[in-house]
Amino acid sequence: AEEREELTWELFGSASRELAQAIADDGFEPDLVLSIARGGLFVAGALGYALDVKNLHVMNVEFYTGVDERLDLPVMLPPVPNAVDLTGATVLVADDVADTGATLKLVRDFCADHVAEVRCAVVYEKPRSEVKCEYVWRHTDRWINFPWSVRAPVVRRAGQVLDA
Ligand code: 5GP
């Protein structure tokens, strides 16, 4: 079986810190961090603290439509960030991984229409990504297990019945 890349919670702590350090060392000072939900929320939160940026925004991007069909391209789901919030800003886009890069390309192109400058930070970037991120913690061509999605969602246990 092909080996997987395993990001633990522990490793994520140092990865996000190292990513932030690279951004700071580069002299990049974003006005806001734009996370791509859901995986990017963890990265954006960690970078927000490490870079002392409190202005965090979320963009929802999915590969699936409401009718449970996979699309050729990712789509933006509402609510789409208010262009007023982004106009003229220096933006750091944060996500967990750039795989094909299609998701980041969508977000970066959306930003390019409004913002002063946009750069991307990811924990992992794969070689085939059509977007080359400015800040990458690790390069890999393997499938990655992230600590936030490696386990199945919890299911309700017996005996946890709420009052009627
Ligand atoms: P894209 O192909 O657009 O760059 O990747 C979009 C999304 O697919 C990522 O944000 C992530 O949620 C998911 N994805 C892509 N590659 C991997 C991977 O190796 N592991 C996991 N867990 N998710 C991935």
Short mmCIF file of C-alpha atoms and ligand atoms in Angstrom, two decimals:
data_model
loop_
_atom_site.label_atom_id
_atom_site.label_comp_id
_atom_site.label_asym_id
_atom_site.label_seq_id
_atom_site.Cartn_x
_atom_site.Cartn_y
_atom_site.Cartn_z
CA ALA A 1 0.00 0.00 0.00
CA GLU A 2 1.15 3.50 -0.79
CA GLU A 3 2.41 5.31 2.25
CA ARG A 4 0.49 8.27 3.56
CA GLU A 5 1.63 11.55 4.96
CA GLU A 6 0.43 11.79 8.56
CA LEU A 7 -0.08 15.17 10.17
CA THR A 8 -0.72 14.81 13.88
CA TRP A 9 -2.15 17.58 16.08
CA GLU A 10 1.28 17.86 17.67
CA LEU A 11 3.03 18.23 14.33
CA PHE A 12 0.41 20.72 13.16
CA GLY A 13 1.38 22.94 16.09
CA SER A 14 4.98 23.22 14.94
CA ALA A 15 4.07 23.27 11.23
CA SER A 16 1.81 26.30 11.62
CA ARG A 17 4.38 28.05 13.77
CA GLU A 18 7.14 27.45 11.19
CA LEU A 19 4.84 28.63 8.40
CA ALA A 20 4.13 31.83 10.34
CA GLN A 21 7.84 32.37 10.93
CA ALA A 22 8.57 32.07 7.20
CA ILE A 23 5.84 34.63 6.45
CA ALA A 24 7.17 37.04 9.07
CA ASP A 25 10.78 36.59 7.92
CA ASP A 26 9.63 37.40 4.40
CA GLY A 27 8.31 40.73 5.65
CA PHE A 28 4.77 39.94 4.52
CA GLU A 29 2.25 41.67 6.78
CA PRO A 30 -1.30 40.72 5.82
CA ASP A 31 -4.26 42.89 6.85
CA LEU A 32 -6.40 39.80 6.97
CA VAL A 33 -6.31 36.05 6.72
CA LEU A 34 -8.81 34.42 4.38
CA SER A 35 -9.37 30.77 5.27
CA ILE A 36 -10.81 28.16 2.98
CA ALA A 37 -13.31 26.06 4.91
CA ARG A 38 -13.11 23.69 6.40
CA GLY A 39 -9.49 22.51 6.49
CA GLY A 40 -8.13 26.01 6.10
CA LEU A 41 -9.89 27.19 9.27
CA PHE A 42 -7.35 25.45 11.49
CA VAL A 43 -4.44 26.85 9.52
CA ALA A 44 -5.93 30.35 9.44
CA GLY A 45 -6.61 30.33 13.18
CA ALA A 46 -3.08 29.25 14.00
CA LEU A 47 -1.53 31.77 11.59
CA GLY A 48 -3.84 34.51 12.87
CA TYR A 49 -2.46 34.06 16.39
CA ALA A 50 1.15 33.55 15.33
CA LEU A 51 1.14 36.61 13.06
CA ASP A 52 -1.01 38.68 15.44
CA VAL A 53 -3.68 39.18 12.80
CA LYS A 54 -7.19 39.31 14.24
CA ASN A 55 -9.04 39.94 11.01
CA LEU A 56 -10.08 36.49 9.82
CA HIS A 57 -12.43 35.70 6.97
CA VAL A 58 -13.89 32.48 5.65
CA MET A 59 -14.62 31.29 2.19
CA ASN A 60 -16.58 28.11 1.57
CA VAL A 61 -15.42 26.12 -1.41
CA GLU A 62 -16.71 22.70 -2.33
CA PHE A 63 -16.24 20.24 -5.14
CA TYR A 64 -19.80 19.10 -4.74
CA THR A 65 -23.13 20.57 -5.72
CA GLY A 66 -26.26 20.31 -3.63
CA VAL A 67 -27.34 17.33 -5.69
CA ASP A 68 -24.33 15.35 -4.52
CA GLU A 69 -22.53 15.33 -7.82
CA ARG A 70 -18.88 15.98 -8.17
CA LEU A 71 -18.00 18.91 -10.38
CA ASP A 72 -15.05 19.36 -12.68
CA LEU A 73 -14.22 22.53 -10.85
CA PRO A 74 -14.66 23.67 -7.26
CA VAL A 75 -17.43 26.15 -6.56
CA MET A 76 -17.82 28.99 -4.09
CA LEU A 77 -20.67 28.51 -1.68
CA PRO A 78 -22.47 31.37 0.01
CA PRO A 79 -21.81 33.43 1.96
CA VAL A 80 -19.12 34.80 -0.35
CA PRO A 81 -16.82 37.28 1.43
CA ASN A 82 -17.98 40.85 1.08
CA ALA A 83 -15.85 42.57 -1.55
CA VAL A 84 -15.92 45.70 0.63
CA ASP A 85 -14.01 43.83 3.35
CA LEU A 86 -11.33 42.81 0.89
CA THR A 87 -10.97 45.90 -1.24
CA GLY A 88 -7.46 47.29 -1.12
CA ALA A 89 -6.37 44.79 1.53
CA THR A 90 -3.22 42.70 1.74
CA VAL A 91 -4.56 39.18 2.02
CA LEU A 92 -3.09 35.90 3.19
CA VAL A 93 -5.10 32.92 1.92
CA ALA A 94 -4.74 29.90 4.20
CA ASP A 95 -5.55 26.29 3.38
CA ASP A 96 -4.50 22.84 4.44
CA VAL A 97 -3.25 21.55 1.08
CA ALA A 98 -2.83 22.61 -2.51
CA ASP A 99 -3.45 19.36 -4.39
CA THR A 100 -4.64 20.13 -7.92
CA GLY A 101 -4.58 23.75 -6.79
CA ALA A 102 -8.01 24.32 -8.32
CA THR A 103 -9.50 25.50 -5.02
CA LEU A 104 -6.73 28.00 -4.36
CA LYS A 105 -6.84 29.23 -7.93
CA LEU A 106 -10.53 29.99 -7.57
CA VAL A 107 -9.98 31.92 -4.36
CA ARG A 108 -6.87 33.69 -5.59
CA ASP A 109 -8.62 34.80 -8.79
CA PHE A 110 -11.59 36.01 -6.76
CA CYS A 111 -9.25 38.05 -4.57
CA ALA A 112 -7.23 39.39 -7.47
CA ASP A 113 -10.29 41.33 -8.62
CA HIS A 114 -10.54 43.20 -5.32
CA VAL A 115 -7.43 43.22 -3.18
CA ALA A 116 -4.09 45.04 -3.24
CA GLU A 117 -2.05 41.88 -2.81
CA VAL A 118 -2.76 38.21 -2.24
CA ARG A 119 -0.42 35.43 -1.17
CA CYS A 120 -1.13 31.82 -0.26
CA ALA A 121 0.03 29.71 2.68
CA VAL A 122 -0.53 25.98 2.90
CA VAL A 123 0.76 23.21 5.10
CA TYR A 124 1.26 20.91 2.11
CA GLU A 125 1.66 21.46 -1.62
CA LYS A 126 1.64 18.70 -4.19
CA PRO A 127 3.79 18.85 -7.33
CA ARG A 128 0.81 18.96 -9.70
CA SER A 129 -0.71 22.07 -8.09
CA GLU A 130 -1.51 24.74 -10.68
CA VAL A 131 -1.05 27.37 -7.97
CA LYS A 132 2.43 27.68 -6.55
CA CYS A 133 1.96 28.95 -3.02
CA GLU A 134 4.33 31.54 -1.59
CA TYR A 135 4.46 29.76 1.76
CA VAL A 136 4.57 25.97 1.99
CA TRP A 137 5.54 23.91 5.01
CA ARG A 138 6.10 20.60 3.19
CA HIS A 139 5.94 19.30 -0.36
CA THR A 140 4.51 15.83 -0.94
CA ASP A 141 2.85 13.78 -3.64
CA ARG A 142 1.22 11.43 -1.15
CA TRP A 143 -2.28 11.44 0.28
CA ILE A 144 -2.30 13.34 3.58
CA ASN A 145 -4.17 12.41 6.74
CA PHE A 146 -5.10 15.58 8.59
CA PRO A 147 -5.84 15.38 12.31
CA TRP A 148 -9.20 17.15 11.87
CA SER A 149 -10.55 14.80 9.22
CA VAL A 150 -8.78 11.49 9.73
CA ARG A 151 -11.52 10.18 12.04
CA ALA A 152 -15.14 9.61 11.10
CA PRO A 153 -17.69 12.06 12.52
CA VAL A 154 -19.00 11.17 15.95
CA VAL A 155 -22.27 9.37 16.18
CA ARG A 156 -24.82 9.80 18.91
CA ARG A 157 -24.45 7.20 21.62
CA ALA A 158 -27.24 5.29 23.34
CA GLY A 159 -28.33 6.81 26.62
CA GLN A 160 -27.66 10.39 25.55
CA VAL A 161 -31.32 11.12 24.95
CA LEU A 162 -32.31 14.74 25.35
CA ASP A 163 -35.42 15.78 27.23
CA ALA A 164 -38.51 15.84 25.05
P1 5GP B 1 -7.33 21.01 -4.59
O1 5GP B 1 -7.25 19.81 -5.49
O2 5GP B 1 -8.38 21.96 -5.02
O3 5GP B 1 -6.00 21.69 -4.42
O4 5GP B 1 -7.72 20.44 -3.17
C1 5GP B 1 -8.94 20.76 -2.59
C2 5GP B 1 -9.21 20.09 -1.27
O5 5GP B 1 -9.17 18.67 -1.43
C3 5GP B 1 -8.23 20.37 -0.16
O6 5GP B 1 -8.43 21.61 0.48
C4 5GP B 1 -8.53 19.21 0.77
O7 5GP B 1 -9.68 19.47 1.53
C5 5GP B 1 -8.80 18.08 -0.21
N1 5GP B 1 -7.56 17.30 -0.39
C6 5GP B 1 -6.72 17.34 -1.44
N2 5GP B 1 -5.66 16.54 -1.24
C7 5GP B 1 -5.84 15.96 -0.03
C8 5GP B 1 -5.07 15.02 0.76
O8 5GP B 1 -3.99 14.54 0.39
N3 5GP B 1 -5.60 14.67 1.96
C9 5GP B 1 -6.78 15.16 2.42
N4 5GP B 1 -7.22 14.76 3.62
N5 5GP B 1 -7.53 16.06 1.71
C10 5GP B 1 -7.06 16.45 0.50
#
